[in-house]
PDB file of C-alpha atoms in Angstrom:
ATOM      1  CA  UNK L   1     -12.545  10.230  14.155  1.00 85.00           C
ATOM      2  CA  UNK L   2     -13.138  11.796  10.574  1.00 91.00           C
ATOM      3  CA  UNK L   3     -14.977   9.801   7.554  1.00 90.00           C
ATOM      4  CA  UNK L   4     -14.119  10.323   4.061  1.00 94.00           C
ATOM      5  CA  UNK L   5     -16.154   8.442   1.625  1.00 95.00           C
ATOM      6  CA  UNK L   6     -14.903   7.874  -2.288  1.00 97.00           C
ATOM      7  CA  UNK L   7     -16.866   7.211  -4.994  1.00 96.00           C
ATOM      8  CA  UNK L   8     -14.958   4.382  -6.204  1.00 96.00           C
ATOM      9  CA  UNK L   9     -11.466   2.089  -5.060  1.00 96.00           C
ATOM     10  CA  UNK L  10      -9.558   4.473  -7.907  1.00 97.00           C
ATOM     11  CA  UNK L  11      -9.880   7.900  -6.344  1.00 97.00           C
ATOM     12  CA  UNK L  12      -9.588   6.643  -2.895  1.00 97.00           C
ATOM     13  CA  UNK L  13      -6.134   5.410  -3.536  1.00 98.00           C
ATOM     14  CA  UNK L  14      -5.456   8.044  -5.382  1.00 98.00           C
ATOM     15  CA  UNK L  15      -6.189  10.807  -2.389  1.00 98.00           C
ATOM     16  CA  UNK L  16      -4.285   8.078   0.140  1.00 98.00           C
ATOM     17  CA  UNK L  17      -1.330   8.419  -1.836  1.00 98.00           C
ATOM     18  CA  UNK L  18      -1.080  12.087  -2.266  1.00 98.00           C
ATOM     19  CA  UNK L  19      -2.187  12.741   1.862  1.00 98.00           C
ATOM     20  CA  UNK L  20       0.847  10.171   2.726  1.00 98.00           C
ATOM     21  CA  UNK L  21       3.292  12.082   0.160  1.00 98.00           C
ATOM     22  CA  UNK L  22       2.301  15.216   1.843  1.00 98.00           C
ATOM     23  CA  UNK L  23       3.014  13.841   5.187  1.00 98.00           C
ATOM     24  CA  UNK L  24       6.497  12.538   4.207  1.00 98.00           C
ATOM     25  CA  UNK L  25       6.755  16.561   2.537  1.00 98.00           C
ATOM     26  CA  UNK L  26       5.783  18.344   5.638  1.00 98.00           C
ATOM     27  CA  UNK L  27       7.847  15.669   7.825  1.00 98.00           C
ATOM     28  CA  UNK L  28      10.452  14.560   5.880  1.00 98.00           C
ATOM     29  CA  UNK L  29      12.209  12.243   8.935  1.00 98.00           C
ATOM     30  CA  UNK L  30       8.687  10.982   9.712  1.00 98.00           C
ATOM     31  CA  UNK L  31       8.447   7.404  11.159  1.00 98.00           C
ATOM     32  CA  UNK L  32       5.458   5.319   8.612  1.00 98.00           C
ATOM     33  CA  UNK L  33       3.953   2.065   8.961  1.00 98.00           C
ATOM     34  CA  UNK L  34       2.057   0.642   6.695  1.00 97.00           C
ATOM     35  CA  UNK L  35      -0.567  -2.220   5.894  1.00 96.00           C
ATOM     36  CA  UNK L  36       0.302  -5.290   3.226  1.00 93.00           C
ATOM     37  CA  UNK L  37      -3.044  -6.625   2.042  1.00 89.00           C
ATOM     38  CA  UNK L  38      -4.622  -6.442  -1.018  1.00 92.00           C
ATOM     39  CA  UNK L  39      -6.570  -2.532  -0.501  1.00 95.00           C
ATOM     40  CA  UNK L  40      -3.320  -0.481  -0.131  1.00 97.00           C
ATOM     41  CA  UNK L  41      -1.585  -1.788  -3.162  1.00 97.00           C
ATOM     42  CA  UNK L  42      -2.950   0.991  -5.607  1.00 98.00           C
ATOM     43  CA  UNK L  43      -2.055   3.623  -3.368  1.00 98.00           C
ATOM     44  CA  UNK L  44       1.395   2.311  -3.371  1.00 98.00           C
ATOM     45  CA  UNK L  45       1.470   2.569  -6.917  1.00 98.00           C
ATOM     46  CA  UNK L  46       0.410   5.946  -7.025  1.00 98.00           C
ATOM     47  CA  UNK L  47       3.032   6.837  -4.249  1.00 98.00           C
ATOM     48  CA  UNK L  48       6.013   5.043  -6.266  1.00 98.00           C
ATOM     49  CA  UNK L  49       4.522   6.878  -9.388  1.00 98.00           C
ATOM     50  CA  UNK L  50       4.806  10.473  -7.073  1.00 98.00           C
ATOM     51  CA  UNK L  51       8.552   9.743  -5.947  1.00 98.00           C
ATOM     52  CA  UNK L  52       9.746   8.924  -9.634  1.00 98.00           C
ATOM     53  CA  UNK L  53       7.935  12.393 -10.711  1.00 98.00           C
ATOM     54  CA  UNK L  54       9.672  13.815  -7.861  1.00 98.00           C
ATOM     55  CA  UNK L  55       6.831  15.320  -6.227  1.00 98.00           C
ATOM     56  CA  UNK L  56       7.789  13.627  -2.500  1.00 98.00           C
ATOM     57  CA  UNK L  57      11.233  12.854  -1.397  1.00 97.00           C
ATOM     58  CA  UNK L  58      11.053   9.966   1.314  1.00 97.00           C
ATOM     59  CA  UNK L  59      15.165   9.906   1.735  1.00 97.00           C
ATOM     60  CA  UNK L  60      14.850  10.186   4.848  1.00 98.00           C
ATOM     61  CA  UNK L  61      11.538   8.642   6.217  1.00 98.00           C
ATOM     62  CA  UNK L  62      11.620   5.061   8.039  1.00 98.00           C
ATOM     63  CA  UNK L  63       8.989   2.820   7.729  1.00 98.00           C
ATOM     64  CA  UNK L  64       8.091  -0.153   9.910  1.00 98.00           C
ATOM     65  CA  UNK L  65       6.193  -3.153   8.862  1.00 97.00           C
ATOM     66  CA  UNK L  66       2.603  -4.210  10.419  1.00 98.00           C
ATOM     67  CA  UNK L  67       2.987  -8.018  10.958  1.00 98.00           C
ATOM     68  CA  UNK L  68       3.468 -10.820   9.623  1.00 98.00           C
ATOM     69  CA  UNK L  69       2.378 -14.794   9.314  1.00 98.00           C
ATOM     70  CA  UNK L  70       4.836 -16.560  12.127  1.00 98.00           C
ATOM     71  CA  UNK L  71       7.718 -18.539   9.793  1.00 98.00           C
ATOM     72  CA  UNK L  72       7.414 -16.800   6.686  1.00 98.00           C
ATOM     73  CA  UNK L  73       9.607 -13.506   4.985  1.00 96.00           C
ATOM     74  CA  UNK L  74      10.525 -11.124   2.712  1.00 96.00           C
ATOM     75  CA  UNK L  75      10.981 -13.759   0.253  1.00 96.00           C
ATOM     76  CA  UNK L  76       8.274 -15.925   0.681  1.00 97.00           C
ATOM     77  CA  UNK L  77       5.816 -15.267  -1.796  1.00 96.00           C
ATOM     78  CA  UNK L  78       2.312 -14.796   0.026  1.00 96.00           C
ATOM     79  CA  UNK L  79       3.876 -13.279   3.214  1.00 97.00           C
ATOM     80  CA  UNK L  80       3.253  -9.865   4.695  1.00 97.00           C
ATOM     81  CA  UNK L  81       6.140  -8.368   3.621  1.00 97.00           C
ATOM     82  CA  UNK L  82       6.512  -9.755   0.532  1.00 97.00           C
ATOM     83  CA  UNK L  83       3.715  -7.617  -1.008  1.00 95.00           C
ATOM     84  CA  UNK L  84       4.941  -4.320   0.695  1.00 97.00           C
ATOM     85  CA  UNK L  85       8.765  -4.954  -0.326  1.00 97.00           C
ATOM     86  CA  UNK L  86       7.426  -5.741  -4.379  1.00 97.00           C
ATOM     87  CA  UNK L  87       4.770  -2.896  -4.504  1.00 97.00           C
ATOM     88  CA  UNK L  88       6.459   0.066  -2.110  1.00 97.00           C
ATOM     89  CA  UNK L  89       9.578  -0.911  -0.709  1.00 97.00           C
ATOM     90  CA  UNK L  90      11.992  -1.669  -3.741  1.00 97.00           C
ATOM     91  CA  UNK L  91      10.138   0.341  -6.179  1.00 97.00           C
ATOM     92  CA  UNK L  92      11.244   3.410  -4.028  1.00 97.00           C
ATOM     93  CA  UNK L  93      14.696   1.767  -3.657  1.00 96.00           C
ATOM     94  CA  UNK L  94      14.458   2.430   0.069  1.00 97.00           C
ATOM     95  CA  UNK L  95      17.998   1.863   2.230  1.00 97.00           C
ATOM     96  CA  UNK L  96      18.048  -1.087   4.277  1.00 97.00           C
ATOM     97  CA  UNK L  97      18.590   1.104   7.141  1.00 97.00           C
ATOM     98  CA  UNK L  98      15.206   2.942   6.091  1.00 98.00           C
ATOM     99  CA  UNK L  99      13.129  -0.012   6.450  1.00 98.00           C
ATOM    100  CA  UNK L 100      12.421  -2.970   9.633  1.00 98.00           C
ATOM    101  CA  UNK L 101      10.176  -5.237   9.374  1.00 98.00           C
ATOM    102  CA  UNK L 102       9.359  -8.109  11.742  1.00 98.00           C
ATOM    103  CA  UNK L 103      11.589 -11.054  11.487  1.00 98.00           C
ATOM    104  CA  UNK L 104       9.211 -13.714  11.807  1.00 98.00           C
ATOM    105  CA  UNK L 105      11.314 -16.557  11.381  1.00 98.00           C
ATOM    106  CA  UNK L 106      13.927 -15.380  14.159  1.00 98.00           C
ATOM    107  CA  UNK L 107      13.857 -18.173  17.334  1.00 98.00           C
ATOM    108  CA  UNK L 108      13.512 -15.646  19.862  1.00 98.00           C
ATOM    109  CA  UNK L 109      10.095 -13.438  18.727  1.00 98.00           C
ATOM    110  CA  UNK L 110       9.991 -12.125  22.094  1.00 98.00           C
ATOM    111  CA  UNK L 111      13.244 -10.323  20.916  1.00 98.00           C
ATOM    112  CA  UNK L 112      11.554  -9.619  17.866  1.00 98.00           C
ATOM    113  CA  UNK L 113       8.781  -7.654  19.646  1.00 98.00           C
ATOM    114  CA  UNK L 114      10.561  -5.519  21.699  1.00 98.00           C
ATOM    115  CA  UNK L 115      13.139  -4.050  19.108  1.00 98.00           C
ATOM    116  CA  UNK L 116      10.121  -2.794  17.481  1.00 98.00           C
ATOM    117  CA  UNK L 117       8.766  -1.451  20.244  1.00 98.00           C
ATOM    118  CA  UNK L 118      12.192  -0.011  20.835  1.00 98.00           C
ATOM    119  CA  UNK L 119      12.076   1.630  17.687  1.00 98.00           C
ATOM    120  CA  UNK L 120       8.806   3.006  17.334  1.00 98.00           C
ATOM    121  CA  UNK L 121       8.963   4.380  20.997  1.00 98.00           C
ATOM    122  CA  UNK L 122      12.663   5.817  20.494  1.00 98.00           C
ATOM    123  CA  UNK L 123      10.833   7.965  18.068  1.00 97.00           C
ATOM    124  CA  UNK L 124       8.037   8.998  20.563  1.00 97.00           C
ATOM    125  CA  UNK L 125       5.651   7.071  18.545  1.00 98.00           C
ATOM    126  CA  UNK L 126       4.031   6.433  14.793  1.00 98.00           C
ATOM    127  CA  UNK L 127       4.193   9.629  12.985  1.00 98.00           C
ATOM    128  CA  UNK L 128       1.187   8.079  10.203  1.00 98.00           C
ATOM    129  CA  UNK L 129      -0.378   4.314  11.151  1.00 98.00           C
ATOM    130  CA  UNK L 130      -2.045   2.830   7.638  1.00 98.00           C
ATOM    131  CA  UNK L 131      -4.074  -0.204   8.387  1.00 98.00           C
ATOM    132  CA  UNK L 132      -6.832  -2.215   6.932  1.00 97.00           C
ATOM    133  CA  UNK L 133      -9.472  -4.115   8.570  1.00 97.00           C
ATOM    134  CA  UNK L 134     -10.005  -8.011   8.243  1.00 95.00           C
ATOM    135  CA  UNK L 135     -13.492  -9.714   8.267  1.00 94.00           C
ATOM    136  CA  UNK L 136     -13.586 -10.137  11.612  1.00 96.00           C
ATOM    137  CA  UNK L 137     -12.864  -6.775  12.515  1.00 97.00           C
ATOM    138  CA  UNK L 138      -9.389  -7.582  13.498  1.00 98.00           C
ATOM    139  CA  UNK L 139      -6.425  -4.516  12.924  1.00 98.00           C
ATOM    140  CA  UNK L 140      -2.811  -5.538  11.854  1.00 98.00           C
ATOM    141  CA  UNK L 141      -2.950  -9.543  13.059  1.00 98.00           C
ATOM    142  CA  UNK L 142      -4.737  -7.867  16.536  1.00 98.00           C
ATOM    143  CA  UNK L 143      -7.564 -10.965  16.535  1.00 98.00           C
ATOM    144  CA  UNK L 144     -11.067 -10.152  18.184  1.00 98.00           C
ATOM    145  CA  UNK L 145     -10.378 -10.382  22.544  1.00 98.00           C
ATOM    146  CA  UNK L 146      -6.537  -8.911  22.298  1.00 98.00           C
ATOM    147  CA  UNK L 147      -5.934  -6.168  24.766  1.00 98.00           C
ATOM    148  CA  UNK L 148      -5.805  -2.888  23.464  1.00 98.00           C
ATOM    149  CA  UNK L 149      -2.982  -1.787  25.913  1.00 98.00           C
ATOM    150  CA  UNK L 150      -0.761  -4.818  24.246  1.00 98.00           C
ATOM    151  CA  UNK L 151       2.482  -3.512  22.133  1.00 98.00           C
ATOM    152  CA  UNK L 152       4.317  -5.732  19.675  1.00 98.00           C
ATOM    153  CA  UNK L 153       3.575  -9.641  20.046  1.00 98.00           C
ATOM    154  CA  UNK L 154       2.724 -12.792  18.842  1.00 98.00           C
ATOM    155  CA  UNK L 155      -0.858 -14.235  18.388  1.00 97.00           C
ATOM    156  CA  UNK L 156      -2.778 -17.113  17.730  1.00 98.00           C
ATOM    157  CA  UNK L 157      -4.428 -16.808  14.324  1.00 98.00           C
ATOM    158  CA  UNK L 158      -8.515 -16.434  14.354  1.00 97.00           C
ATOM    159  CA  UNK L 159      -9.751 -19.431  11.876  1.00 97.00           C
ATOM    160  CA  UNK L 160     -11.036 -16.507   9.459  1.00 96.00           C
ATOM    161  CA  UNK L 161      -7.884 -14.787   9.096  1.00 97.00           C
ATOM    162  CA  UNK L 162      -6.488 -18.396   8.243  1.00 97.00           C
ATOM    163  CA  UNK L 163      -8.745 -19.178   5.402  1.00 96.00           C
ATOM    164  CA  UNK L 164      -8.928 -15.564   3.922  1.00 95.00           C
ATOM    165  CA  UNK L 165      -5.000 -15.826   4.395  1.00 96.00           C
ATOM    166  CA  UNK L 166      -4.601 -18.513   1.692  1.00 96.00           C
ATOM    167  CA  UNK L 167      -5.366 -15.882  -1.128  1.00 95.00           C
ATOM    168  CA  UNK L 168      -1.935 -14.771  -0.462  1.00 95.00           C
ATOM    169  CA  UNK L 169      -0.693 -18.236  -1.493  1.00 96.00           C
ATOM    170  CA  UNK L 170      -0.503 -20.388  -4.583  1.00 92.00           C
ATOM    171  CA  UNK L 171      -1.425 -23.554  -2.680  1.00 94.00           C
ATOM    172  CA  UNK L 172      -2.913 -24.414   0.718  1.00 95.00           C
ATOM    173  CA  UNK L 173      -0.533 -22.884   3.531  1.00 96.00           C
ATOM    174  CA  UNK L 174      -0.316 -23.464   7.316  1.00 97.00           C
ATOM    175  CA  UNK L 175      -0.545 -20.744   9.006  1.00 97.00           C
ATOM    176  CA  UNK L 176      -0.986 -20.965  12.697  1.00 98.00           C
ATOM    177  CA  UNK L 177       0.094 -17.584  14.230  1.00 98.00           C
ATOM    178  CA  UNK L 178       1.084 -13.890  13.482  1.00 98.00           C
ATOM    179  CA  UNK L 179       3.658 -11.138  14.802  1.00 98.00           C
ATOM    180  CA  UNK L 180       2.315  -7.743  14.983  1.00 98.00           C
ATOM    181  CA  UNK L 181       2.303  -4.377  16.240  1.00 98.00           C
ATOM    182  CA  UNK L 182       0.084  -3.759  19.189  1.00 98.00           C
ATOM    183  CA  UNK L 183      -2.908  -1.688  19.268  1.00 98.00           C
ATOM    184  CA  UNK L 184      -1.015  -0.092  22.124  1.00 98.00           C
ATOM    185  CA  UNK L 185       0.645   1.644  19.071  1.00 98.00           C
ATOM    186  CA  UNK L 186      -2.327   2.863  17.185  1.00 98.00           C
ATOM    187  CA  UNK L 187      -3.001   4.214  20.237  1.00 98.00           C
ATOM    188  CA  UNK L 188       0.062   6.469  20.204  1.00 98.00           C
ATOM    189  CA  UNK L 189       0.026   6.886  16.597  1.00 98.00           C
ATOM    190  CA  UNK L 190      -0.189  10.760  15.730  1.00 98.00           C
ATOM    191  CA  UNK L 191      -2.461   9.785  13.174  1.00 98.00           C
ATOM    192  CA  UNK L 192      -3.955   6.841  11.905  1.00 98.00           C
ATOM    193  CA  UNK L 193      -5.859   5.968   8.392  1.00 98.00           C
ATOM    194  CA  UNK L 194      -8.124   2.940   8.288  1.00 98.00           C
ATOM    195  CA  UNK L 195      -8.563   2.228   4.554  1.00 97.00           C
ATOM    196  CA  UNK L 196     -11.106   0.067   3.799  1.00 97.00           C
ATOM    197  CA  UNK L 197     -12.733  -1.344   0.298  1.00 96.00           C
ATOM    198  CA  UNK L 198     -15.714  -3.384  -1.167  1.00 94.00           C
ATOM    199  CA  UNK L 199     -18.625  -4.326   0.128  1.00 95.00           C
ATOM    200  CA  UNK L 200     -17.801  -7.478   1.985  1.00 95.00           C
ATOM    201  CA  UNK L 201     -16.692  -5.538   4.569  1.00 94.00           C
ATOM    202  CA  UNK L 202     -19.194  -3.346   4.985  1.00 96.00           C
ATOM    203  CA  UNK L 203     -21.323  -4.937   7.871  1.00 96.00           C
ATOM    204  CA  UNK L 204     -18.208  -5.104   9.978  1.00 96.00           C
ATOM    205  CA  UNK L 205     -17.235  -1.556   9.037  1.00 96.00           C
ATOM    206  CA  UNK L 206     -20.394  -0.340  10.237  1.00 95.00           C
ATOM    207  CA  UNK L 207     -20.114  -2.788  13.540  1.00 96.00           C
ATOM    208  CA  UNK L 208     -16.555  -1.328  14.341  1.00 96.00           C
ATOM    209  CA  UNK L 209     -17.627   2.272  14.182  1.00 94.00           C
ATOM    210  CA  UNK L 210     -21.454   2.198  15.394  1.00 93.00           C
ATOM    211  CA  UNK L 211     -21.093  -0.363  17.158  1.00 95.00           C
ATOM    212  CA  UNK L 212     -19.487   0.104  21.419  1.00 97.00           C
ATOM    213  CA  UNK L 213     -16.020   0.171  21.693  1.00 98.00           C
ATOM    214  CA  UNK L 214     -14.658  -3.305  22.544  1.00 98.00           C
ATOM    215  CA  UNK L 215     -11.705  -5.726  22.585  1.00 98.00           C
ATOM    216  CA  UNK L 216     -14.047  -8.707  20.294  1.00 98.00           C
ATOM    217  CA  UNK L 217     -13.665  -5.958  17.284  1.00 98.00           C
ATOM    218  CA  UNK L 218     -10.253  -4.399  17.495  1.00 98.00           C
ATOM    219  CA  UNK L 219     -10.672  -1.599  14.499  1.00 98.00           C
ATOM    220  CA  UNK L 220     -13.870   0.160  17.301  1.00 98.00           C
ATOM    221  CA  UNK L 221     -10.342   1.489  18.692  1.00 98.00           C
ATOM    222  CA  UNK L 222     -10.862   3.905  16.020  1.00 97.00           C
ATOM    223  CA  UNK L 223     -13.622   5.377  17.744  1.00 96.00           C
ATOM    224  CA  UNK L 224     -11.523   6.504  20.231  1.00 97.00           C
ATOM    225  CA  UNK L 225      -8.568   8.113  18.608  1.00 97.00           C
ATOM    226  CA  UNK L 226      -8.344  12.041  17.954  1.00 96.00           C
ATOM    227  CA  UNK L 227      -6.615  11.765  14.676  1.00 97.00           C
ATOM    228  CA  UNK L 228      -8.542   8.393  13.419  1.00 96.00           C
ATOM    229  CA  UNK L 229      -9.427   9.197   9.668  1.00 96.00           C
ATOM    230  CA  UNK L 230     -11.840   6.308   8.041  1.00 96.00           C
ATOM    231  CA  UNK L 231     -11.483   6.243   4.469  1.00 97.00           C
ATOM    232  CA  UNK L 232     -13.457   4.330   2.239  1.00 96.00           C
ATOM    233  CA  UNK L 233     -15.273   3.806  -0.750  1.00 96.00           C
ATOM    234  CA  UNK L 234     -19.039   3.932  -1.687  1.00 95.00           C
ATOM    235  CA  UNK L 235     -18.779   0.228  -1.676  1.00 96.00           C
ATOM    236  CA  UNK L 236     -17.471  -0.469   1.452  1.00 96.00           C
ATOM    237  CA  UNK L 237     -19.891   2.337   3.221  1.00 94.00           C
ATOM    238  CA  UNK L 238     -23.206   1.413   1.896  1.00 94.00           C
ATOM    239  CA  UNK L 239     -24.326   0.267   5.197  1.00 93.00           C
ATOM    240  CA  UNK L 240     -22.943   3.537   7.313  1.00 89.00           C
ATOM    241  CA  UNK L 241     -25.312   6.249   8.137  1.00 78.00           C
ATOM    242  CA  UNK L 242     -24.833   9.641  10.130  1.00 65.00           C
ATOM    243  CA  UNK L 243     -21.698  10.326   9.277  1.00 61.00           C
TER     244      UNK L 243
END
């Protein structure tokens, strides 16, 4: 596990964006999945801005979404994938065959589940994992008690990730469960970035990676990974120490 503190949000995304174009550079078929939310969206902005100025090429890169709110898509404003599609996705003008994301309004999600996992272990696993970390610790839609060893499925919805969820939305929105990647996945991830901003999450920050290693706060899975990287801003580390 490696910790990178930034001074500020700005040159955080900034050095996020440039390590994931030179990822792409050095593996230019390299299999990406990364986190909707509001903390990546500037480094998207600064990776569209690298692709127009030609300084990455990611032709040939597939990415695979995180999760998503059960019932809701691409075109739902508020959804998952809405936010990654509008700020990374079409901005790039990615093929359709370069991105899959979970079809969360599909009646089987079972189905759902397992051509991702098909997918990401037909590749021999996540070449880069981006995620961000909710209040309650949680990774992807992976609520506090889900087994590590799970792969894709659906979840119930912790009450916290349902209220903080409505910031997505214009007006109050039922949300009830999630389809996500399993942390089984992080797990097998070659390397993994946990991106994290602002002081309100700073007391679970320092929980998840001082705290033991447990199921009740899925991002301590970092602890155990030999390519985790934490990045972070002042903000969001001003309760870490001995790092």
């Amino acid at each position: 596990m490696t910790f990178h503190q930034f001074p500020d949000y700005a040159s955080l995304s900034q050095y996020t964006a440039e390590h994931i174009a030179a990822i792409i550079n050095h593996k230019p078929d390299a299999l990406l999945c990364l986190a909707s939310g509001d903390t990546p969206i500037e480094t998207y902005h600064h990776l569209v801005e690298l692709a127009k100025a030609k300084r990455v090429d990611m032709s040939q890169c597939t990415f695979v979404g995180l999760d998503e709110w059960v019932g809701f898509g691409p075109e739902d404003a508020g959804s998952c994938s809405y936010y990654v599609f509008r700020d990374l996705f079409t901005p790039l003008q990615l093929r359709p065959d370069q991105v899959y994301v979970f079809n969360a309004k599909a009646s089987d999600l079972a189905a759902e589940c397992a051509r991702i996992d098909a997918l990401i272990d037909s590749r021999g696993g996540l070449d880069l994992l981006l995620v961000g970390m909710g209040m309650n610790g949680h990774i992807a839609l992976n609520e506090p008690g889900t087994s590590f060893k799970l792969g894709c499925h659906v979840g119930k919805l912790a009450e916290s990730t349902i209220t903080v969820g409505q910031k997505y939305f214009e007006q109050e929105t039922v949300l009830e469960e999630g389809i996500t990647l399993g942390l089984r996945h992080l797990t097998a991830a070659y390397e993994v970035i946990l991106l994290v901003s602002g002081d309100k999450k700073a007391a679970m920050l320092q929980q998840a990676l001082k705290g033991p290693v447990s199921e009740d706060v899925p991002a301590s899975i970092l602890q155990t990974h030999p390519n985790g990287q934490i990045w972070l801003d002042a903000a969001a580390g001003s309760l870490l120490t001995g790092f």
